[in-house]
PDB file of C-alpha atoms and ligand atoms in Angstrom:
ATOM      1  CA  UNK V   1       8.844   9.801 -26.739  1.00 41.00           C
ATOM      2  CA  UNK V   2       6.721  10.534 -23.772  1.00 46.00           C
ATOM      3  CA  UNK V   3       3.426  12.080 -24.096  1.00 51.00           C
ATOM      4  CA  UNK V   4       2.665  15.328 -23.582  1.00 48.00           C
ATOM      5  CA  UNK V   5       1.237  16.410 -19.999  1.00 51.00           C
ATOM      6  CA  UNK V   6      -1.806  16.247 -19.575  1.00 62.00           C
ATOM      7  CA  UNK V   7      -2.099  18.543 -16.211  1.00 60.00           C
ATOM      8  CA  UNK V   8      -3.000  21.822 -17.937  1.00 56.00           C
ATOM      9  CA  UNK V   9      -0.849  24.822 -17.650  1.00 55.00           C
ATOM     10  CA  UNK V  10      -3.447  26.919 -15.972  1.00 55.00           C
ATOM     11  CA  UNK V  11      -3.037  24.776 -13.037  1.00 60.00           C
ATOM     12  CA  UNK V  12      -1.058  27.104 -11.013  1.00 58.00           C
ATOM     13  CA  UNK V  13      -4.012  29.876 -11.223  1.00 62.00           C
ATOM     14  CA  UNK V  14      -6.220  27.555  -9.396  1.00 60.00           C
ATOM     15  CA  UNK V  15      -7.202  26.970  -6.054  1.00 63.00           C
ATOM     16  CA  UNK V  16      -6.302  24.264  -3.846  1.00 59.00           C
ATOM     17  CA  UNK V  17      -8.896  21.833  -3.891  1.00 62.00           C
ATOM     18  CA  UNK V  18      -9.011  22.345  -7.412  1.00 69.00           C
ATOM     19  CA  UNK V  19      -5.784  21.232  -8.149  1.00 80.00           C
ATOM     20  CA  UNK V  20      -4.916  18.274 -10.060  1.00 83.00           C
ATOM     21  CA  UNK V  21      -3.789  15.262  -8.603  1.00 93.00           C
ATOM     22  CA  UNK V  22      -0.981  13.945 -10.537  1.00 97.00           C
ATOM     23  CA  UNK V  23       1.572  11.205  -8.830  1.00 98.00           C
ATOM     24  CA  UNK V  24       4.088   8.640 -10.003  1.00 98.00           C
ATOM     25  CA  UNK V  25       4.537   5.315  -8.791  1.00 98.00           C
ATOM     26  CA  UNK V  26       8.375   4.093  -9.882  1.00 97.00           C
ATOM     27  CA  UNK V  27       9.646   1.114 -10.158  1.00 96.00           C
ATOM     28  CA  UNK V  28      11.520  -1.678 -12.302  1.00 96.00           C
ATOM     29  CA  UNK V  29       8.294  -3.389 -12.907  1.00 97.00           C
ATOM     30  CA  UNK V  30      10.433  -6.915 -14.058  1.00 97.00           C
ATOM     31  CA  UNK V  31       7.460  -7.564 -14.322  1.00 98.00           C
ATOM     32  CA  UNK V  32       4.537  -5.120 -13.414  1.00 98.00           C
ATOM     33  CA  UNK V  33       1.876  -7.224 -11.524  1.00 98.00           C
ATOM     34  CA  UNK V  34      -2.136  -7.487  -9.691  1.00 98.00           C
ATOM     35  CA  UNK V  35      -0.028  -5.895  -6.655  1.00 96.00           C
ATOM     36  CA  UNK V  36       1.294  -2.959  -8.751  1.00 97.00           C
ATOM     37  CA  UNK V  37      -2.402  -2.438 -10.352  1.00 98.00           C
ATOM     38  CA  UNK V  38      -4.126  -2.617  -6.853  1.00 97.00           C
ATOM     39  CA  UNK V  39      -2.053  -0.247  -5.036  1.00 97.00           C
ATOM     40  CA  UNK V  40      -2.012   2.284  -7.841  1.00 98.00           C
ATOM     41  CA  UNK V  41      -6.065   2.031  -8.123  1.00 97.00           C
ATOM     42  CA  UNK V  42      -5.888   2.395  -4.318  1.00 96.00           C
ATOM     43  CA  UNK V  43      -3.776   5.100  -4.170  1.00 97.00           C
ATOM     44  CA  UNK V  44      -5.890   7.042  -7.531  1.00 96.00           C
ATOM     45  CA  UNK V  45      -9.315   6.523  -5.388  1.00 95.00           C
ATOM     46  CA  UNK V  46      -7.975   7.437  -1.244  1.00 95.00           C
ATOM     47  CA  UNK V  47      -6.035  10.575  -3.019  1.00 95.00           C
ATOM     48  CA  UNK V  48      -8.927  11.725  -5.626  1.00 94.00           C
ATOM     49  CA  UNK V  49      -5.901  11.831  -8.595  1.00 95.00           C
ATOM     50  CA  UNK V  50      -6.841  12.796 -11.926  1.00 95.00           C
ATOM     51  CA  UNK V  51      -3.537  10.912 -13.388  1.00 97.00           C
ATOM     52  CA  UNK V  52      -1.480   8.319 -11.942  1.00 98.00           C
ATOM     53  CA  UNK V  53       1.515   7.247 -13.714  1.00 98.00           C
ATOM     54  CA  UNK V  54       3.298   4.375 -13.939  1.00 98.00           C
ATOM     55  CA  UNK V  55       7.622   5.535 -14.384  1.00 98.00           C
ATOM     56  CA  UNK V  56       9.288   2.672 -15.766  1.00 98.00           C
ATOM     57  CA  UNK V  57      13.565   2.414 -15.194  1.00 96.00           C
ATOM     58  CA  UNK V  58      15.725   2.109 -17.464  1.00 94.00           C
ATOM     59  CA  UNK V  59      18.761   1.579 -15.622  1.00 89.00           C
ATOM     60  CA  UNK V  60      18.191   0.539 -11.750  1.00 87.00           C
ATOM     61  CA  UNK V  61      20.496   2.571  -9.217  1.00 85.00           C
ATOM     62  CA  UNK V  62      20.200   0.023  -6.259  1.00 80.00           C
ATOM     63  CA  UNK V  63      19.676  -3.471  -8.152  1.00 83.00           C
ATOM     64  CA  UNK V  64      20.841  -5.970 -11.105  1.00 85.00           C
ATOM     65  CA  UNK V  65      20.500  -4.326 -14.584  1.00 86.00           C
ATOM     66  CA  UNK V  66      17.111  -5.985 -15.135  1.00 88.00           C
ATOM     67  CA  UNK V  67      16.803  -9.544 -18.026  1.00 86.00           C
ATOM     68  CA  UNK V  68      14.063  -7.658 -19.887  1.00 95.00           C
ATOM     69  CA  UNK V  69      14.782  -4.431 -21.841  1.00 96.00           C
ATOM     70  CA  UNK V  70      13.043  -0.844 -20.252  1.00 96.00           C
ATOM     71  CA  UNK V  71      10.751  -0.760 -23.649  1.00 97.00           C
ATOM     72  CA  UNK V  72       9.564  -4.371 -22.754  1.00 98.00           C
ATOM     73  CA  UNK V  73       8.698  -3.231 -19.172  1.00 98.00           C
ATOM     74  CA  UNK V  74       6.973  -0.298 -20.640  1.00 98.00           C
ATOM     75  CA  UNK V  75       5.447  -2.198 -23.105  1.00 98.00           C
ATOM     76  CA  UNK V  76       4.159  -4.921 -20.537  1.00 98.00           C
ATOM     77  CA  UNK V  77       2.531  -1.937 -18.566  1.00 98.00           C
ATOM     78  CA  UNK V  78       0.910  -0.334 -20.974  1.00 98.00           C
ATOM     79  CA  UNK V  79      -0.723  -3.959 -22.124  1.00 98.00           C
ATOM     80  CA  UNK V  80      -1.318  -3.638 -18.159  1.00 98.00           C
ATOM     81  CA  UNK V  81      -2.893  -0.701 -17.614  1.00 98.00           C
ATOM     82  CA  UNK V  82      -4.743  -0.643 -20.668  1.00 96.00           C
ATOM     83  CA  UNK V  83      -8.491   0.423 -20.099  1.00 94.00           C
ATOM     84  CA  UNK V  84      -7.497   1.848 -17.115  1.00 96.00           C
ATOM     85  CA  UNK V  85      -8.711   5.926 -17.319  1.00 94.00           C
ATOM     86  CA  UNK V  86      -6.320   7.091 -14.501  1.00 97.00           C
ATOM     87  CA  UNK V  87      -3.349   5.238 -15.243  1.00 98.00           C
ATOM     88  CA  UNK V  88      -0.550   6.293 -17.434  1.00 98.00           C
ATOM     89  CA  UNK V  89       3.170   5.154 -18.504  1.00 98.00           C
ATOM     90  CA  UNK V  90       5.810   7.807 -18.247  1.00 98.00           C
ATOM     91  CA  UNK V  91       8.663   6.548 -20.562  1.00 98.00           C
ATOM     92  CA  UNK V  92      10.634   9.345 -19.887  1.00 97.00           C
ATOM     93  CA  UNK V  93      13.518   7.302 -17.748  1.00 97.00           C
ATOM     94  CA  UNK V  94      14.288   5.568 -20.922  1.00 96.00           C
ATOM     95  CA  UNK V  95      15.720   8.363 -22.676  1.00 93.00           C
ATOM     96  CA  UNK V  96      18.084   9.221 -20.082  1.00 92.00           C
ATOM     97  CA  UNK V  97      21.738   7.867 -20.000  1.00 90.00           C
ATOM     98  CA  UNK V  98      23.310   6.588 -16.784  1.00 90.00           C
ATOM     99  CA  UNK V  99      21.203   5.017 -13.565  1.00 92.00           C
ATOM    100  CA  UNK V 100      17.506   6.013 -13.497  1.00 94.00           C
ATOM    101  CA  UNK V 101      17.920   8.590 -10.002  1.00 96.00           C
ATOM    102  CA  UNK V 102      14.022   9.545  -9.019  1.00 97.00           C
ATOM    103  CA  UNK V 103      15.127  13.006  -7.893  1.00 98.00           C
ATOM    104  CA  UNK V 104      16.374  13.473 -11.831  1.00 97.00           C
ATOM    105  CA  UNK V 105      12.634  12.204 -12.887  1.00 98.00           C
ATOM    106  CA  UNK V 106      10.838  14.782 -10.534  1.00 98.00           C
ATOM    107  CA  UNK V 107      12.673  17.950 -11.485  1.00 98.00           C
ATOM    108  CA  UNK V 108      12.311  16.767 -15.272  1.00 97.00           C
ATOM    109  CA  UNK V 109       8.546  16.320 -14.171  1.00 98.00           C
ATOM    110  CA  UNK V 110       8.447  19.763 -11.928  1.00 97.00           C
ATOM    111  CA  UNK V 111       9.860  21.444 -14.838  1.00 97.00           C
ATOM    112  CA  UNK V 112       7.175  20.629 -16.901  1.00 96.00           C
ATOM    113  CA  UNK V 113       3.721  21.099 -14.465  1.00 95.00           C
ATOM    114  CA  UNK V 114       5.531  24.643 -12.866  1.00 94.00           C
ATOM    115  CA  UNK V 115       6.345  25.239  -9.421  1.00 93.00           C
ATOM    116  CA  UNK V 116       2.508  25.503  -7.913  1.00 91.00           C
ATOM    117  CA  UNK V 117       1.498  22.579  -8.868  1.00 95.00           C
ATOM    118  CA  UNK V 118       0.913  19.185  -6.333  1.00 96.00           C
ATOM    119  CA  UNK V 119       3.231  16.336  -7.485  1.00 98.00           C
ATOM    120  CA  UNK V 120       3.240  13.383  -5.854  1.00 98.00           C
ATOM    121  CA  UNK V 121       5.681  10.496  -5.619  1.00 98.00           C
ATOM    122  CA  UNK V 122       4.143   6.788  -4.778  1.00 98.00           C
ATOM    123  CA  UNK V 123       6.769   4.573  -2.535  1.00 96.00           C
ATOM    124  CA  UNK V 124       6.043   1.338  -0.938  1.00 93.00           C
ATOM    125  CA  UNK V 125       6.887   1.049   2.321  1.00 90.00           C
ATOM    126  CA  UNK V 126       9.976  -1.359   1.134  1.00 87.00           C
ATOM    127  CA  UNK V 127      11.404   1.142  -0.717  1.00 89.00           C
ATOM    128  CA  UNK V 128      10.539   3.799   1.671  1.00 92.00           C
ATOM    129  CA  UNK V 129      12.533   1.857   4.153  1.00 90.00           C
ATOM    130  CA  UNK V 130      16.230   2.325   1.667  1.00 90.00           C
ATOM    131  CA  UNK V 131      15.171   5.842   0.757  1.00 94.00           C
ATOM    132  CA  UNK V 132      17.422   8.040   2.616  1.00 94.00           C
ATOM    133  CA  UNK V 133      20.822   5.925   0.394  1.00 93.00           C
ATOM    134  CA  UNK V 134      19.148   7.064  -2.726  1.00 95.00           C
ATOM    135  CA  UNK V 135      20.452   9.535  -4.342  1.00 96.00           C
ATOM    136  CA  UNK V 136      20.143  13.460  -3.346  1.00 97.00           C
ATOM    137  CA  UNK V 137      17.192  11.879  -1.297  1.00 97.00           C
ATOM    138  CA  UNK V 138      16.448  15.277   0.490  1.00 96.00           C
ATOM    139  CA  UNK V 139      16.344  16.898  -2.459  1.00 98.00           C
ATOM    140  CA  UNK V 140      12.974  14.741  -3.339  1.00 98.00           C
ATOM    141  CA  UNK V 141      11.129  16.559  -0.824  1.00 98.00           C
ATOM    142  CA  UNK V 142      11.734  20.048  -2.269  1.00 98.00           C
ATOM    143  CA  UNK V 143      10.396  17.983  -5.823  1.00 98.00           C
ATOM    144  CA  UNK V 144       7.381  16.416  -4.375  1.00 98.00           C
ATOM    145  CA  UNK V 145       4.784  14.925  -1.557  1.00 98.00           C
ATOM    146  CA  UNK V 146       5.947  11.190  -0.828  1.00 98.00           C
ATOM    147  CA  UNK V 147       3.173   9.185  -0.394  1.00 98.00           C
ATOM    148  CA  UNK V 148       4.106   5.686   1.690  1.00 96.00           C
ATOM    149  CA  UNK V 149       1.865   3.014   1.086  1.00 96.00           C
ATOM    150  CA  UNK V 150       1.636   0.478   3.746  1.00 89.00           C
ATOM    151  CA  UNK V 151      -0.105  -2.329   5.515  1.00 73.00           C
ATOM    152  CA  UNK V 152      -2.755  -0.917   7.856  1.00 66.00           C
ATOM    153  CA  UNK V 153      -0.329  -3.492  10.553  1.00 62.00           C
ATOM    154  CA  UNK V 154       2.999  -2.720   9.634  1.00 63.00           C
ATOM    155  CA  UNK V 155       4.945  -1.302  12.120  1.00 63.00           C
ATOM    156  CA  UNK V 156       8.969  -1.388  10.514  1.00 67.00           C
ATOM    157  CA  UNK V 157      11.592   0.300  12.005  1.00 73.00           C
ATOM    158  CA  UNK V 158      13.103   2.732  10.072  1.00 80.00           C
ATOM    159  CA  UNK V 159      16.066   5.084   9.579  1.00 89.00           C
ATOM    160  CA  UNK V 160      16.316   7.888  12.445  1.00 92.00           C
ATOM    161  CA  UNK V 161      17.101   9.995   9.204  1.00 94.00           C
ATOM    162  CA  UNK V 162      13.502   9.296   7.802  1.00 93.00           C
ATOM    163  CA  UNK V 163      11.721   9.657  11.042  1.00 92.00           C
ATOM    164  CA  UNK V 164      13.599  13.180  11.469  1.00 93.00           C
ATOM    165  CA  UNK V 165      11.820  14.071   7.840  1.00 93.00           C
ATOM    166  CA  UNK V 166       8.674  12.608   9.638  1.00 91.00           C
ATOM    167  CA  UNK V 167       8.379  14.356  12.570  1.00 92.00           C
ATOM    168  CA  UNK V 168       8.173  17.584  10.679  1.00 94.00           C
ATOM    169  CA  UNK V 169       6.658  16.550   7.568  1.00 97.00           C
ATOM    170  CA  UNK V 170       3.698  13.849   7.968  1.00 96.00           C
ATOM    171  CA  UNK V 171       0.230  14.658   7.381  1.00 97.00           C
ATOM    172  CA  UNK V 172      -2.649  12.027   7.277  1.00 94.00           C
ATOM    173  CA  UNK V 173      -4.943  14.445   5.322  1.00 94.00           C
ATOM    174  CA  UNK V 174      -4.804  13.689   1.644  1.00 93.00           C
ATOM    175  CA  UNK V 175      -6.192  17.006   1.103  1.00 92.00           C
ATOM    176  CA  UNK V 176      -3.198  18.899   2.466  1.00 94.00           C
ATOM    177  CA  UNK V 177      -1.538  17.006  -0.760  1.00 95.00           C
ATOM    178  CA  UNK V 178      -3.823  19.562  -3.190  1.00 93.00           C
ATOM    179  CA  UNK V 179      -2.713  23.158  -0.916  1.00 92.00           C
ATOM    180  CA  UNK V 180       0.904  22.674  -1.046  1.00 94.00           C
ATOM    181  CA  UNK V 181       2.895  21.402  -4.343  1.00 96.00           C
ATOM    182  CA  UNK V 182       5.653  19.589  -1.973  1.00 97.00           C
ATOM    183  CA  UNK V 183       7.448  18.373   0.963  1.00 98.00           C
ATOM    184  CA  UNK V 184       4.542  16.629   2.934  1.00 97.00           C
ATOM    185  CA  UNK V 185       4.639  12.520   3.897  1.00 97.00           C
ATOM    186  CA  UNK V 186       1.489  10.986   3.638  1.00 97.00           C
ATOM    187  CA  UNK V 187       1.258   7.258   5.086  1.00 94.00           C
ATOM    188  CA  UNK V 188      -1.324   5.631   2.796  1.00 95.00           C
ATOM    189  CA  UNK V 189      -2.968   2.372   4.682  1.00 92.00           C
ATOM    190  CA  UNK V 190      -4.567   0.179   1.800  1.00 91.00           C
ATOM    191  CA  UNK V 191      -4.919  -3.325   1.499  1.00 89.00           C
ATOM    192  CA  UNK V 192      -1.282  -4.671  -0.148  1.00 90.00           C
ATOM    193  CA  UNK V 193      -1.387  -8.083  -2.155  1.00 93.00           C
ATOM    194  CA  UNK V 194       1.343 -10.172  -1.102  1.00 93.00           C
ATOM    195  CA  UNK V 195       2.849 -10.693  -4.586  1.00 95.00           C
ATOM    196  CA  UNK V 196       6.331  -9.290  -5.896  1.00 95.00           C
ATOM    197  CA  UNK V 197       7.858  -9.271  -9.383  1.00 96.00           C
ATOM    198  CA  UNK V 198      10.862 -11.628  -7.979  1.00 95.00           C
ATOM    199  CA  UNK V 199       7.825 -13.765  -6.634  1.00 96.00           C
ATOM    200  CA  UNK V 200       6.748 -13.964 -10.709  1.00 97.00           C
ATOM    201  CA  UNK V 201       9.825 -14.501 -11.813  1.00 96.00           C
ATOM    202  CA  UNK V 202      10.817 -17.238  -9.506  1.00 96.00           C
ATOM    203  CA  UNK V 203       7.833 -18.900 -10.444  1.00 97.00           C
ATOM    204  CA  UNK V 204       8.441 -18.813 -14.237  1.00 97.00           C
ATOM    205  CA  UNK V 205      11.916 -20.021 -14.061  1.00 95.00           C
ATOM    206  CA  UNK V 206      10.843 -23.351 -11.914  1.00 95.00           C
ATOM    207  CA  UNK V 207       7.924 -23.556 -14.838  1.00 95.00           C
ATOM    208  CA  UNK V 208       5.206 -22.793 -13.000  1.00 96.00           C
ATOM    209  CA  UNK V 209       1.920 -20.622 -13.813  1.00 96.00           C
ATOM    210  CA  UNK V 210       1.586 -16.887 -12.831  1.00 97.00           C
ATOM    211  CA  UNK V 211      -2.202 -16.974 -14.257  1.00 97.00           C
ATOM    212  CA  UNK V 212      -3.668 -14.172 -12.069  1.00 97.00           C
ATOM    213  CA  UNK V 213      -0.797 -12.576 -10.157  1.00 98.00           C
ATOM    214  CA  UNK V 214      -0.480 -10.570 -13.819  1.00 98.00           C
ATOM    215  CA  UNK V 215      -2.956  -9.268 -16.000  1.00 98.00           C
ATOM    216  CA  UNK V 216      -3.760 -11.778 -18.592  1.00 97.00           C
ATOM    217  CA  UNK V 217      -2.472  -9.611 -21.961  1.00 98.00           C
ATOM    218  CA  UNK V 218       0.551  -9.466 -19.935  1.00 98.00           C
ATOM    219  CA  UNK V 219       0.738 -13.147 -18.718  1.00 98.00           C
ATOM    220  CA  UNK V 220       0.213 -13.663 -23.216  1.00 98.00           C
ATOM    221  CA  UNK V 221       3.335 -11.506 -23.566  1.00 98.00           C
ATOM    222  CA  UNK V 222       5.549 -13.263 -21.315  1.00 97.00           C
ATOM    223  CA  UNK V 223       4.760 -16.554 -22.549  1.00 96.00           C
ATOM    224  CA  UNK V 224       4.816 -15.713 -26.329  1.00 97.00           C
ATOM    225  CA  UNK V 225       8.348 -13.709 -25.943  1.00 96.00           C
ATOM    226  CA  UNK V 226       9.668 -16.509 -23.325  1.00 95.00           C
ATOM    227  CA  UNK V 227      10.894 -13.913 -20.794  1.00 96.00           C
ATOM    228  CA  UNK V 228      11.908 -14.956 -17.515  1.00 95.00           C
ATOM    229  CA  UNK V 229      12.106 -18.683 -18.004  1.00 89.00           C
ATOM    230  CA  UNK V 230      15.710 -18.711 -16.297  1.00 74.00           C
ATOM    231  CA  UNK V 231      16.828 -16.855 -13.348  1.00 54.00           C
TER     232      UNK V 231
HETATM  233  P1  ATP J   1      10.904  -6.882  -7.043  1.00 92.23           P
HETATM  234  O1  ATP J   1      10.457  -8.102  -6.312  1.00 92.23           O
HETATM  235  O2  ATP J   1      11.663  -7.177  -8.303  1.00 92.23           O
HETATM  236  O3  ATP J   1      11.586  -5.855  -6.175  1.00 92.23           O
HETATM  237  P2  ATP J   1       8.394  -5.446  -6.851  1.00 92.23           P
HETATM  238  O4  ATP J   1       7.190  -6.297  -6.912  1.00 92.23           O
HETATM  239  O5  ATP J   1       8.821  -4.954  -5.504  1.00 92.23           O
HETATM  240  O6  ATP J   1       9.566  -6.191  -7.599  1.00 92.23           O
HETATM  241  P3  ATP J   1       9.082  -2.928  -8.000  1.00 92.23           P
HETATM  242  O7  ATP J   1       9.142  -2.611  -9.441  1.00 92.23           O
HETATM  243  O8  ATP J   1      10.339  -3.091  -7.237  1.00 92.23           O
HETATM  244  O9  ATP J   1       8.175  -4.254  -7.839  1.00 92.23           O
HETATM  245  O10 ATP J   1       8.158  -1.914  -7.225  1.00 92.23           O
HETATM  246  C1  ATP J   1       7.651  -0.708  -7.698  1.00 92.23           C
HETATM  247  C2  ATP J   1       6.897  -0.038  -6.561  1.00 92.23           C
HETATM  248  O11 ATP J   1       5.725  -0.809  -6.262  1.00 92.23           O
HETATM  249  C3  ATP J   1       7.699   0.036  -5.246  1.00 92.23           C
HETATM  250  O12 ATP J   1       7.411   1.283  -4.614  1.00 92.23           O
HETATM  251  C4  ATP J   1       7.152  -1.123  -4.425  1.00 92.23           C
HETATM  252  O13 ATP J   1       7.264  -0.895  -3.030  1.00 92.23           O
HETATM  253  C5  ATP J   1       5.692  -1.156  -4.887  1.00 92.23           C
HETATM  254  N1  ATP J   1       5.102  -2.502  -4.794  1.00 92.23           N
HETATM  255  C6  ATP J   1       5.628  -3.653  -5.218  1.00 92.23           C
HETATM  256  N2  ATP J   1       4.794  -4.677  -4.967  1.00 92.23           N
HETATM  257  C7  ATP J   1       3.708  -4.156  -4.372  1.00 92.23           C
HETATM  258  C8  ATP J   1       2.481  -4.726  -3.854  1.00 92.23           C
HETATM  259  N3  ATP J   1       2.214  -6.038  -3.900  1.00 92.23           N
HETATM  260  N4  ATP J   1       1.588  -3.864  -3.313  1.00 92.23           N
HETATM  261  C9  ATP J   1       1.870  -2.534  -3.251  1.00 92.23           C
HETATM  262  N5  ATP J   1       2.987  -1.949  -3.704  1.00 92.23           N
HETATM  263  C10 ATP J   1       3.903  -2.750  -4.262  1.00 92.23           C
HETATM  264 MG1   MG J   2      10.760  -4.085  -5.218  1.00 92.23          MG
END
């Protein structure tokens, strides 16, 4: 099981800047890396969270059904994040049946913090950039604030579907996050390491080191449990 929230109840009685920050940052985290860590840490500081947490698939809708089981992932991010004050793992993806849809996670998530409150969902811009074939993806915005992290010199192209949402939708004030509960698009420029989880893997299965491109309790774990050794 999931814990229980930790954004208090009375949050709907309160006023906007005193509003808890609570986001997610998604992903399959096969497995979670220095890249993950810094941009969540980035993201907790530029948006003044109180909670950022860490969702965890179970069942990807858009890739390969992952080598390493949802409960490892989880367990490799809590070993991850441990120490960490602001950072969480929301497990609650791995008690659901079928693909792992994000708009499923932030009404199951919505339901739980009430309608007033700010909820924010974490994208990179990569995953930004495939949003509008996920599932329901308008729907998200009626869930939460989507907050696009990205280089401070990218400059993608992107769906004419997206840009639509971001003509009427973008903000660049992270406050405007904490007076509304939804529907904004906040492009977040923080530094990004260049380092993937396919980047780890690849380099496990040719038998090379990942010593620093993972937290070292992490790094222990894949070694001792001999994840990741073949593509
Ligand atoms: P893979 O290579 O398997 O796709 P990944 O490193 O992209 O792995 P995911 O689990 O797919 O990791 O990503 C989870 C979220 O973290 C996504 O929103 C993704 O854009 C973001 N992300 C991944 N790597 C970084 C990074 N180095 N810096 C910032 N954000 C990242
Ligand atoms: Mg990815």
């Amino acid at each position: 099981m999931f814990p229980a929230p930790s954004i208090p109840s009375y949050a709907n009685s309160l006023r906007p800047h005193e509003m808890p920050g609570l986001a997610l940052l998604g992903g399959t985290f096969d497995p979670p890396h220095i890249g993950h860590l810094r941009a969540a840490i980035e993201s907790a500081e530029a948006l003044v969270l109180d909670e950022l947490r860490f969702v965890p698939c179970a069942l990807p809708a858009h890739r390969a059904i992952p080598g390493v089981s949802a409960s490892d992932r989880a367990e490799m991010i809590d070993a991850a994040i441990w120490g960490q004050r602001v950072l969480r793992c929301d497990r609650r993806e791995l008690s659901r049946p079928g693909p792992s849809y994000t708009v499923d996670t932030l009404q199951s998530v919505r339901d739980e913090v009430g309608n007033g409150t700010p909820l924010i969902w974490i994208v990179g811009a990569d995953a930004f950039a495939g949003l509008a074939s996920w599932h329901r993806w308008r729907t998200l915005f009626e869930l939460a604030h989507l907050v696009v992290l990205t280089r401070p010199d990218a400059h993608a192209l992107i769906d004419p579907r997206l840009e639509l949402e971001l003509a009427h939708r973008a903000t660049s004030a992270p406050l405007d996050l904490r007076t509304q509960s939804h529907g904004l698009i906040l492009r977040l420029q923080i530094p990004l390491l260049p380092i993937s989880s396919s980047l780890i893997r690849e380099r496990l299965a040719a038998g090379r080191s990942i010593a620093h491109l993972v937290p070292e309790p992490v790094c222990r774990m894949i070694d001792e449990r001999g994840w990741y050794r073949r593509l």
